[in-house]
Short mmCIF file of C-alpha atoms in Angstrom, two decimals:
data_model
loop_
_atom_site.label_atom_id
_atom_site.label_comp_id
_atom_site.label_asym_id
_atom_site.label_seq_id
_atom_site.Cartn_x
_atom_site.Cartn_y
_atom_site.Cartn_z
CA MET A 918 0.00 0.00 0.00
CA SER A 919 1.47 3.35 -1.04
CA PHE A 920 0.76 6.97 -0.23
CA LEU A 921 -1.13 9.07 -2.73
CA LYS A 922 0.56 12.19 -4.01
CA VAL A 923 -0.05 15.10 -6.35
CA VAL A 924 1.83 15.07 -9.65
CA GLY A 925 0.95 18.07 -11.78
CA THR A 926 -2.81 18.05 -12.33
CA LYS A 927 -3.28 14.45 -11.14
CA ILE A 928 -3.36 12.38 -7.99
CA THR A 929 -1.23 9.25 -8.31
CA ASP A 930 0.07 6.37 -6.24
CA GLU A 931 3.80 6.04 -5.61
CA GLN A 932 4.20 3.98 -8.78
CA GLY A 933 2.85 6.87 -10.84
CA ASN A 934 -0.56 5.34 -11.60
CA GLU A 935 -3.38 7.88 -11.68
CA VAL A 936 -5.94 7.54 -8.88
CA VAL A 937 -9.27 9.33 -9.38
CA LEU A 938 -10.99 9.77 -6.02
CA ARG A 939 -14.76 9.37 -6.15
CA GLY A 940 -16.89 9.48 -3.04
CA ALA A 941 -18.96 11.48 -0.57
CA GLY A 942 -18.69 13.54 2.58
CA LEU A 943 -19.72 12.08 5.94
CA GLY A 944 -21.41 15.34 6.86
CA GLY A 945 -23.44 15.58 10.06
CA TRP A 946 -21.30 13.04 11.93
CA MET A 947 -18.30 14.48 13.81
CA ASN A 948 -19.49 17.91 12.71
CA MET A 949 -23.25 17.85 13.17
CA GLU A 950 -25.44 20.07 11.00
CA ASN A 951 -29.03 21.15 11.53
CA PHE A 952 -30.52 20.08 8.19
CA ILE A 953 -28.71 16.73 8.27
CA SER A 954 -30.01 15.45 11.61
CA GLY A 955 -32.98 17.69 12.33
CA TYR A 956 -32.01 20.02 15.15
CA PRO A 957 -32.15 23.85 15.16
CA GLY A 958 -29.16 26.18 15.29
CA CYS A 959 -25.60 24.96 15.82
CA GLU A 960 -24.07 21.84 17.34
CA HIS A 961 -22.62 23.49 20.45
CA GLN A 962 -26.06 24.95 21.22
CA ILE A 963 -27.90 21.62 21.15
CA ARG A 964 -25.17 19.88 23.12
CA GLU A 965 -25.51 22.48 25.88
CA ALA A 966 -29.30 22.37 25.77
CA LEU A 967 -29.49 18.57 25.90
CA ALA A 968 -27.11 18.40 28.88
CA GLU A 969 -29.28 20.96 30.66
CA ALA A 970 -32.49 19.06 29.82
CA ILE A 971 -31.49 15.49 30.73
CA GLY A 972 -28.12 15.77 32.48
CA GLU A 973 -24.53 15.31 31.37
CA GLU A 974 -24.53 11.51 31.61
CA LYS A 975 -27.53 10.88 29.37
CA SER A 976 -26.54 13.65 26.99
CA GLU A 977 -23.02 12.32 26.51
CA PHE A 978 -24.46 8.83 26.09
CA PHE A 979 -26.74 9.99 23.27
CA PHE A 980 -24.04 11.83 21.36
CA ASP A 981 -21.53 8.99 21.75
CA LYS A 982 -24.06 6.44 20.50
CA PHE A 983 -25.02 8.76 17.65
CA LEU A 984 -21.37 8.87 16.55
CA GLU A 985 -21.06 5.09 16.91
CA TYR A 986 -24.19 4.24 14.92
CA PHE A 987 -23.86 6.89 12.21
CA PHE A 988 -21.11 4.98 10.37
CA THR A 989 -20.38 1.30 10.90
CA ASP A 990 -18.92 -1.59 8.96
CA ALA A 991 -22.29 -2.05 7.23
CA ASP A 992 -22.09 1.51 5.90
CA ALA A 993 -18.56 0.98 4.59
CA GLN A 994 -19.55 -2.29 2.92
CA PHE A 995 -22.48 -0.64 1.13
CA TYR A 996 -20.38 2.40 0.22
CA LYS A 997 -17.68 0.26 -1.36
CA SER A 998 -20.31 -1.74 -3.28
CA LEU A 999 -21.21 1.45 -5.17
CA GLY A 1000 -17.71 1.61 -6.64
CA LEU A 1001 -16.66 4.57 -4.49
CA ASN A 1002 -13.09 4.72 -3.21
CA CYS A 1003 -12.81 7.75 -0.91
CA ILE A 1004 -14.81 9.42 1.86
CA ARG A 1005 -14.31 12.89 3.28
CA LEU A 1006 -14.54 13.03 7.08
CA PRO A 1007 -15.59 16.46 8.41
CA PHE A 1008 -14.90 17.04 12.11
CA ASN A 1009 -15.37 19.75 14.71
CA TYR A 1010 -12.37 21.03 16.68
CA HIS A 1011 -14.43 20.69 19.88
CA HIS A 1012 -13.79 16.94 19.78
CA PHE A 1013 -10.08 17.61 20.31
CA GLU A 1014 -9.92 20.79 22.37
CA ASP A 1015 -12.11 22.74 24.81
CA ASP A 1016 -12.37 26.50 24.52
CA MET A 1017 -11.83 26.83 28.27
CA ASN A 1018 -8.83 24.50 28.17
CA PRO A 1019 -7.09 25.41 24.91
CA ARG A 1020 -4.10 23.50 23.50
CA VAL A 1021 -4.77 20.49 25.71
CA LEU A 1022 -5.47 17.58 23.41
CA LYS A 1023 -8.56 15.49 24.14
CA GLU A 1024 -7.52 11.97 23.18
CA SER A 1025 -11.19 11.01 23.22
CA GLY A 1026 -11.56 12.85 19.93
CA PHE A 1027 -9.71 10.05 18.16
CA LYS A 1028 -12.13 7.33 19.36
CA HIS A 1029 -14.59 7.51 16.49
CA LEU A 1030 -12.32 9.12 13.91
CA ASP A 1031 -9.79 6.30 14.22
CA ARG A 1032 -12.60 3.74 14.17
CA VAL A 1033 -14.07 4.99 10.89
CA ILE A 1034 -10.67 5.47 9.22
CA ASN A 1035 -9.82 1.86 10.08
CA ILE A 1036 -13.20 0.52 8.92
CA CYS A 1037 -12.81 2.32 5.62
CA ALA A 1038 -9.25 1.07 5.17
CA ALA A 1039 -10.44 -2.51 5.72
CA HIS A 1040 -12.81 -2.03 2.77
CA GLY A 1041 -10.24 -0.34 0.54
CA ILE A 1042 -11.66 3.16 0.99
CA TYR A 1043 -9.39 6.20 1.30
CA THR A 1044 -10.27 8.97 3.76
CA ILE A 1045 -9.69 12.73 3.69
CA LEU A 1046 -9.66 14.52 7.05
CA ASP A 1047 -11.56 17.81 6.95
CA LEU A 1048 -11.48 20.44 9.71
CA HIS A 1049 -15.03 21.64 9.18
CA THR A 1050 -15.20 23.82 12.29
CA ALA A 1051 -12.24 25.84 13.56
CA PRO A 1052 -11.99 27.98 16.73
CA GLY A 1053 -14.01 31.19 16.38
CA GLY A 1054 -15.60 30.00 13.15
CA GLN A 1055 -13.75 30.25 9.83
CA ASN A 1056 -16.86 31.17 7.86
CA THR A 1057 -20.15 32.98 8.26
CA ASP A 1058 -22.43 29.93 8.33
CA TRP A 1059 -23.97 27.49 10.83
CA HIS A 1060 -21.63 24.63 9.89
CA SER A 1061 -18.64 26.33 11.49
CA ASP A 1062 -20.56 26.07 14.77
CA HIS A 1063 -20.10 29.50 16.30
CA GLY A 1064 -23.72 30.69 16.42
CA SER A 1065 -23.08 33.95 14.62
CA HIS A 1066 -22.54 35.38 11.14
CA ILE A 1067 -19.09 36.78 11.95
CA ALA A 1068 -16.11 34.58 11.06
CA ASN A 1069 -14.00 35.55 14.07
CA PHE A 1070 -11.36 32.94 13.25
CA TRP A 1071 -9.74 35.61 11.07
CA ASN A 1072 -9.93 38.35 13.70
CA HIS A 1073 -8.02 36.74 16.59
CA LYS A 1074 -4.48 35.40 16.39
CA ASP A 1075 -5.15 32.88 19.13
CA PHE A 1076 -7.82 31.16 17.03
CA LEU A 1077 -5.38 30.88 14.13
CA ASP A 1078 -2.64 29.61 16.42
CA ARG A 1079 -4.91 26.94 17.90
CA ALA A 1080 -5.90 25.63 14.47
CA VAL A 1081 -2.23 25.27 13.51
CA TRP A 1082 -1.57 23.52 16.84
CA LEU A 1083 -4.45 21.12 16.24
CA TRP A 1084 -3.14 20.15 12.81
CA GLU A 1085 0.26 19.47 14.33
CA GLN A 1086 -1.41 17.02 16.73
CA LEU A 1087 -3.49 15.40 13.98
CA ALA A 1088 -0.53 15.08 11.63
CA ALA A 1089 1.56 13.45 14.38
CA HIS A 1090 -1.24 10.98 15.06
CA TYR A 1091 -1.94 10.04 11.42
CA ARG A 1092 1.47 10.26 9.75
CA GLY A 1093 2.43 6.97 8.18
CA ASN A 1094 -1.15 5.92 7.41
CA PRO A 1095 -1.39 5.47 3.61
CA TRP A 1096 -5.17 4.92 3.65
CA ILE A 1097 -5.56 8.59 4.53
CA ALA A 1098 -5.48 10.33 1.15
CA GLY A 1099 -4.76 13.66 2.77
CA TYR A 1100 -5.70 16.57 4.99
CA ASN A 1101 -8.26 19.30 4.24
CA PRO A 1102 -7.08 21.89 6.78
CA LEU A 1103 -10.01 24.32 6.60
CA ASN A 1104 -13.49 23.96 5.19
CA GLU A 1105 -15.01 26.86 3.22
CA PRO A 1106 -13.11 29.85 4.60
CA THR A 1107 -14.66 33.31 4.27
CA ASP A 1108 -11.88 35.83 4.80
CA PRO A 1109 -13.21 39.28 3.81
CA LYS A 1110 -9.66 40.58 3.25
CA HIS A 1111 -8.67 37.61 1.02
CA THR A 1112 -5.12 37.73 2.41
CA ARG A 1113 -5.32 36.14 5.85
CA VAL A 1114 -6.48 32.84 4.38
CA ILE A 1115 -3.26 32.66 2.35
CA ALA A 1116 -1.15 33.53 5.38
CA PHE A 1117 -2.90 30.81 7.37
CA TYR A 1118 -2.38 28.28 4.60
CA ASN A 1119 1.34 29.14 4.55
CA ARG A 1120 1.55 28.55 8.30
CA VAL A 1121 -0.47 25.35 8.45
CA HIS A 1122 1.26 23.84 5.40
CA LYS A 1123 4.70 24.37 6.97
CA ALA A 1124 3.51 23.09 10.36
CA ILE A 1125 2.05 19.90 8.90
CA ARG A 1126 5.12 19.26 6.74
CA VAL A 1127 7.45 19.43 9.75
CA VAL A 1128 5.51 16.52 11.23
CA ASP A 1129 4.18 14.71 8.17
CA PRO A 1130 5.95 15.05 4.81
CA ASP A 1131 3.81 12.50 2.97
CA HIS A 1132 0.09 13.23 2.97
CA ILE A 1133 -1.58 15.39 0.33
CA ILE A 1134 -2.90 18.72 1.58
CA PHE A 1135 -6.20 19.90 0.08
CA PHE A 1136 -6.74 23.67 0.30
CA ASP A 1137 -10.22 25.15 -0.17
CA GLY A 1138 -10.63 28.39 -2.06
CA ASN A 1139 -11.82 31.46 -0.19
CA THR A 1140 -15.52 32.40 0.02
CA PHE A 1141 -16.94 28.91 0.50
CA ALA A 1142 -14.30 27.22 -1.69
CA SER A 1143 -15.27 29.23 -4.75
CA ASP A 1144 -12.56 31.90 -5.13
CA PHE A 1145 -8.83 31.48 -5.74
CA SER A 1146 -8.47 34.80 -7.56
CA HIS A 1147 -6.32 36.37 -4.81
CA PHE A 1148 -3.94 33.42 -4.41
CA GLY A 1149 -1.37 34.66 -6.92
CA ASP A 1150 1.82 32.58 -6.77
CA ALA A 1151 1.19 31.24 -3.26
CA HIS A 1152 1.09 27.68 -4.62
CA LYS A 1153 4.83 27.75 -5.29
CA GLU A 1154 5.41 27.21 -1.55
CA TRP A 1155 2.91 24.35 -1.26
CA ALA A 1156 4.31 21.02 -2.46
CA ASN A 1157 2.07 17.96 -2.79
CA THR A 1158 -1.08 20.08 -2.63
CA ALA A 1159 -4.43 19.91 -4.40
CA TYR A 1160 -7.03 22.68 -4.53
CA SER A 1161 -10.63 22.21 -3.54
CA ILE A 1162 -13.66 23.80 -5.15
CA HIS A 1163 -17.24 23.31 -3.94
CA ASP A 1164 -19.29 23.18 -7.09
CA TYR A 1165 -22.89 23.57 -5.97
CA SER A 1166 -25.35 24.64 -8.64
CA SER A 1167 -28.38 26.78 -7.80
CA TYR A 1168 -30.34 24.56 -10.19
CA GLY A 1169 -30.20 21.82 -7.56
CA PHE A 1170 -32.03 23.87 -4.90
CA PRO A 1171 -35.59 25.09 -4.26
CA ALA A 1172 -34.67 28.74 -4.83
CA ALA A 1173 -33.41 28.07 -8.37
CA GLY A 1174 -36.12 30.20 -9.95
CA GLU A 1175 -36.64 27.77 -12.83
CA LEU A 1176 -36.97 24.03 -13.24
CA TYR A 1177 -33.81 22.47 -14.63
CA SER A 1178 -34.52 20.73 -17.93
CA SER A 1179 -30.98 20.49 -19.35
CA THR A 1180 -31.38 23.19 -21.97
CA ASP A 1181 -28.30 24.34 -23.85
CA GLU A 1182 -28.27 27.56 -21.84
CA GLN A 1183 -28.62 25.79 -18.50
CA ARG A 1184 -25.78 23.39 -19.32
CA ARG A 1185 -23.66 26.34 -20.44
CA ARG A 1186 -24.22 28.02 -17.07
CA LEU A 1187 -23.35 24.83 -15.20
CA LYS A 1188 -20.09 24.53 -17.07
CA ARG A 1189 -19.20 28.21 -16.80
CA SER A 1190 -19.70 28.22 -13.03
CA TYR A 1191 -17.45 25.17 -12.70
CA GLU A 1192 -14.77 26.57 -15.00
CA LYS A 1193 -14.72 29.90 -13.18
CA LYS A 1194 -14.08 28.18 -9.83
CA ARG A 1195 -11.10 26.22 -11.17
CA GLU A 1196 -9.67 28.92 -13.44
CA TRP A 1197 -6.72 29.81 -11.18
CA MET A 1198 -5.63 26.16 -11.01
CA ASP A 1199 -5.99 25.59 -14.74
CA GLN A 1200 -3.86 28.62 -15.53
CA ARG A 1201 -1.06 27.15 -13.41
CA GLY A 1202 -1.40 23.44 -14.13
CA LEU A 1203 -2.53 22.54 -10.60
CA CYS A 1204 -4.57 19.63 -9.26
CA VAL A 1205 -8.29 20.23 -8.64
CA TRP A 1206 -10.52 18.30 -6.23
CA ASN A 1207 -14.27 18.96 -6.00
CA GLY A 1208 -14.71 18.63 -2.25
CA GLU A 1209 -18.47 19.28 -2.19
CA TRP A 1210 -21.30 19.40 -4.69
CA GLY A 1211 -24.75 17.94 -5.31
CA PRO A 1212 -28.46 18.82 -5.29
CA VAL A 1213 -31.00 18.50 -2.49
CA TYR A 1214 -34.14 16.43 -2.96
CA ALA A 1215 -37.86 16.83 -2.46
CA ARG A 1216 -39.58 14.83 0.30
CA ARG A 1217 -43.05 13.41 -0.10
CA GLN A 1218 -44.19 14.57 3.35
CA TYR A 1219 -43.51 18.18 2.30
CA GLU A 1220 -43.62 18.40 -1.52
CA GLY A 1221 -46.37 15.80 -2.02
CA LYS A 1222 -47.27 14.89 -5.61
CA ALA A 1223 -44.53 17.14 -7.01
CA THR A 1224 -41.78 15.08 -5.32
CA ASP A 1225 -40.95 12.75 -8.20
CA SER A 1226 -40.85 15.44 -10.89
CA ILE A 1227 -38.69 17.70 -8.74
CA ASN A 1228 -36.25 14.90 -8.05
CA GLU A 1229 -36.00 13.85 -11.68
CA SER A 1230 -34.97 17.42 -12.45
CA ARG A 1231 -32.38 17.34 -9.65
CA TYR A 1232 -31.00 14.03 -10.94
CA GLN A 1233 -30.56 15.66 -14.33
CA VAL A 1234 -28.48 18.43 -12.72
CA LEU A 1235 -26.38 15.69 -11.18
CA LYS A 1236 -25.92 13.86 -14.49
CA ASP A 1237 -24.97 17.01 -16.37
CA GLN A 1238 -22.42 18.00 -13.73
CA LEU A 1239 -20.91 14.52 -13.83
CA ASP A 1240 -20.66 14.69 -17.60
CA ILE A 1241 -18.50 17.80 -17.18
CA TYR A 1242 -16.40 16.22 -14.43
CA ASN A 1243 -15.79 12.99 -16.32
CA LYS A 1244 -14.25 14.86 -19.24
CA ASP A 1245 -11.66 16.24 -16.78
CA ARG A 1246 -11.26 12.95 -14.87
CA LEU A 1247 -12.05 15.05 -11.81
CA SER A 1248 -11.81 13.67 -8.29
CA TRP A 1249 -14.93 14.53 -6.29
CA SER A 1250 -16.71 14.08 -2.99
CA ILE A 1251 -20.47 14.60 -3.23
CA TRP A 1252 -22.33 16.11 -0.29
CA LEU A 1253 -23.47 13.86 1.40
CA TYR A 1254 -23.59 10.22 2.52
CA LYS A 1255 -26.29 10.10 5.25
CA ASP A 1256 -29.03 12.37 6.61
CA ILE A 1257 -32.73 12.45 7.50
CA GLY A 1258 -33.94 12.65 3.91
CA PHE A 1259 -32.89 15.89 2.23
CA GLN A 1260 -29.63 15.14 0.43
CA GLY A 1261 -28.15 11.85 1.58
CA MET A 1262 -27.29 8.75 -0.39
CA VAL A 1263 -28.95 6.92 2.49
CA TYR A 1264 -31.41 8.48 4.89
CA VAL A 1265 -33.09 7.65 8.18
CA SER A 1266 -36.48 5.97 7.79
CA THR A 1267 -39.49 7.98 8.94
CA GLU A 1268 -40.55 4.89 10.94
CA THR A 1269 -37.56 5.06 13.31
CA PRO A 1270 -37.76 6.28 16.92
CA TYR A 1271 -35.87 9.49 16.11
CA MET A 1272 -38.09 10.44 13.18
CA THR A 1273 -41.34 9.59 14.93
CA LEU A 1274 -40.28 11.47 18.07
CA PHE A 1275 -39.45 14.60 16.06
CA LYS A 1276 -42.07 14.30 13.30
CA ASP A 1277 -44.06 17.41 14.29
CA PHE A 1278 -40.96 19.36 15.23
CA LEU A 1279 -39.34 18.66 11.87
CA ALA A 1280 -42.50 19.77 10.07
CA LYS A 1281 -42.42 23.00 12.07
CA LYS A 1282 -38.74 23.52 11.23
CA HIS A 1283 -39.52 23.04 7.56
CA ARG A 1284 -42.49 25.42 7.64
CA LEU A 1285 -40.52 28.13 9.45
CA ALA A 1286 -37.49 27.61 7.15
CA ILE A 1287 -35.04 27.93 10.02
CA ASP A 1288 -32.31 25.96 8.24
CA ALA A 1289 -30.45 27.95 5.60
CA TRP A 1290 -29.55 24.94 3.42
CA GLY A 1291 -32.09 24.52 0.65
CA ALA A 1292 -34.82 26.31 2.57
CA ASP A 1293 -38.34 26.58 1.19
CA ASP A 1294 -39.52 29.88 2.67
CA SER A 1295 -42.90 29.96 0.93
CA ALA A 1296 -44.83 29.69 4.22
CA VAL A 1297 -43.01 32.57 5.92
CA LYS A 1298 -41.80 34.79 3.08
CA GLN A 1299 -44.43 37.41 3.90
CA VAL A 1300 -43.05 37.70 7.45
CA TYR A 1301 -39.57 38.73 6.35
CA GLN A 1302 -40.34 40.65 3.17
CA PRO A 1303 -41.14 43.91 5.05
CA LEU A 1304 -37.69 43.81 6.66
CA ILE A 1305 -36.03 43.22 3.28
CA ASP A 1306 -38.07 46.08 1.80
CA HIS A 1307 -37.08 48.31 4.74
CA ILE A 1308 -33.36 47.71 4.13
CA LEU A 1309 -33.76 48.26 0.40
CA GLN A 1310 -35.55 51.53 1.04
CA GLU A 1311 -33.27 52.92 3.73
CA ILE A 1312 -29.81 51.69 2.71
CA PRO A 1313 -28.27 53.15 -0.49
CA PRO A 1314 -27.45 50.51 -3.12
CA GLN A 1315 -23.68 50.98 -2.80
CA TYR A 1316 -23.88 49.83 0.86
CA GLN A 1317 -26.19 46.89 0.42
CA ASN A 1318 -23.65 44.27 -0.65
CA ILE A 1319 -21.71 43.10 2.39
CA TYR A 1320 -19.22 40.24 2.18
CA PRO A 1321 -19.70 37.34 1.52
CA ALA A 1322 -21.73 38.93 -1.26
CA PRO A 1323 -22.42 37.95 -4.00
CA VAL A 1324 -22.65 34.43 -2.55
CA TRP A 1325 -24.85 35.95 0.13
CA LYS A 1326 -27.33 38.18 -1.60
CA LEU A 1327 -29.00 40.90 0.45
CA ASP A 1328 -32.20 38.95 1.09
CA SER A 1329 -30.17 35.87 2.01
CA ARG A 1330 -28.16 37.85 4.55
CA ILE A 1331 -31.29 39.24 6.17
CA THR A 1332 -33.05 35.89 6.40
CA ARG A 1333 -29.93 34.11 7.66
CA LEU A 1334 -29.67 36.52 10.56
CA SER A 1335 -33.38 36.69 11.32
CA ARG A 1336 -34.58 33.15 10.55
CA ASN A 1337 -31.56 30.89 10.73
CA ILE A 1338 -29.88 32.49 13.76
CA LEU A 1339 -32.58 34.36 15.70
CA VAL A 1340 -35.70 32.21 15.30
CA SER A 1341 -33.77 28.94 15.47
CA GLU A 1342 -32.30 30.04 18.81
CA PHE A 1343 -35.79 29.99 20.32
CA MET A 1344 -36.31 26.37 19.21
CA ILE A 1345 -33.16 24.82 20.68
CA LYS A 1346 -34.58 23.97 24.10
CA GLU A 1347 -37.77 22.74 22.45
CA TRP A 1348 -35.64 20.20 20.54
CA ALA A 1349 -33.81 19.10 23.68
CA ASP A 1350 -36.99 18.71 25.74
CA HIS A 1351 -38.11 15.86 23.47
CA PHE A 1352 -35.56 13.71 25.38
CA VAL A 1353 -36.88 14.55 28.88
CA GLY A 1354 -38.02 11.46 30.75
CA LYS A 1355 -36.36 9.01 28.35
CA THR A 1356 -34.50 6.02 29.80
CA MET A 1357 -31.02 5.03 28.68
CA GLU A 1358 -32.58 2.23 26.62
CA GLU A 1359 -34.94 4.68 24.91
CA ILE A 1360 -32.11 7.12 24.24
CA ASP A 1361 -30.07 4.30 22.73
CA ALA A 1362 -33.01 3.41 20.46
CA ILE A 1363 -33.32 7.04 19.35
CA ALA A 1364 -29.63 7.17 18.46
CA SER A 1365 -29.82 3.79 16.72
CA SER A 1366 -32.24 5.33 14.21
CA PHE A 1367 -29.09 6.44 12.35
CA LYS A 1368 -27.79 2.88 11.90
CA TYR A 1369 -27.39 1.69 8.32
CA GLU A 1370 -30.04 -1.00 8.77
CA ASN A 1371 -32.56 1.68 9.81
CA CYS A 1372 -31.94 3.78 6.72
CA LEU A 1373 -33.42 3.83 3.22
CA LYS A 1374 -31.38 4.20 0.06
CA ARG A 1375 -31.77 6.98 -2.50
CA GLU A 1376 -31.55 4.54 -5.37
CA GLY A 1377 -31.65 7.08 -8.20
CA LEU A 1378 -28.71 9.02 -6.78
CA ASN A 1379 -26.69 5.92 -5.95
CA HIS A 1380 -27.19 4.42 -9.42
CA ILE A 1381 -25.94 7.61 -11.07
CA LEU A 1382 -22.88 7.74 -8.81
CA THR A 1383 -22.04 4.10 -9.44
CA GLU A 1384 -22.34 4.40 -13.20
CA ASN A 1385 -20.09 7.45 -13.25
CA ALA A 1386 -17.53 6.00 -10.85
CA LYS A 1387 -17.01 3.18 -13.38
CA LEU A 1388 -16.18 5.63 -16.17
CA VAL A 1389 -12.84 6.72 -14.71
CA GLN A 1390 -11.41 3.45 -13.46
#
């Protein structure tokens, strides 16, 4: 077994054979996300609320069992059967370090990460380690788990220092493991100045290389892995490095504005968006990895009779993107492997204890559109429109676009702050109180809802992925 490495635009093994990585992200596992597992707000908020509601012992038991059941040998066996060869493992720094006890490594953080890396290796699946949440929050969204819209990671040296320290610990722990394809040091940074992200990458690259000279490093572009335009010649200092885009298409989401039907113009836009993201790498002959991409899907309990037609359109987006990727022999990691029914390759059955317990709560979440990802705001749009109109009326146009615009449009910024941060905050204890009075056995059953055997498969998605994985072998 040999280490993978970057040679020009390709990933190869040590014998020089090209290896095209095809797989998914294990989102919602060691970095939990609201739309993936059905809670409101951010992970640190629900962990605090659950401990307050049922006590530390039961709360820790639930989260540990959740991590255990979310990915097991059965998941890896199924995953490998699809012809996929790599899985991206997002994790939260909180597993390895406490904010009130910084730079003291929590060995417990390796319990489940080691377990899944080893399970995947046993099935011939590479892993990529992804720091999805860094101290202070490296981006403006919920998935960096800071409960705000300010990416304070970039504003405090201590946060930057702690992230470098953590990668030194991780690199020391995982050096010498060839089944780890590489390290993804920072997910979706949003540095408004566009310079601090490069300075951080210089620091963390050097720090990792002192400890681990072998593993590939995958660097995300700035502004949610979409923008390398300020990187200049920084790559000249970064040996054995690939560059990660996140190639989501608006056509794969409810707010697309038009149904995707694979017209010439729609396919042109798909391709242009992809080419723009990777332009900096192509100009310099660098290796590109698509670390996240993929549509979301309609659910019958919400979209009703329109579900099948919506999903056929989303599958067509998927097929057309893959057609573009295959021409470039692109390595990719679709988002995501498992969830409660919105985007996953497998998803928790509505008949499980977790889904029955939270059935009404999840319907309320959906109606109030308190998750930003793929939200359908049709039931509450009239509530927020006056605030949007107020800003448009009172704020001159030249002041309306605040970074991370244009990714965040003005209405998106307003609803993220008002719906996805403010309103969701009021629902956190309501989520936690569903566990009050539950025994350990009942809590274990709730967590076990996420086991592979309690999940359904999104057959249309999995068939498309399998067929395309075969094309680049």
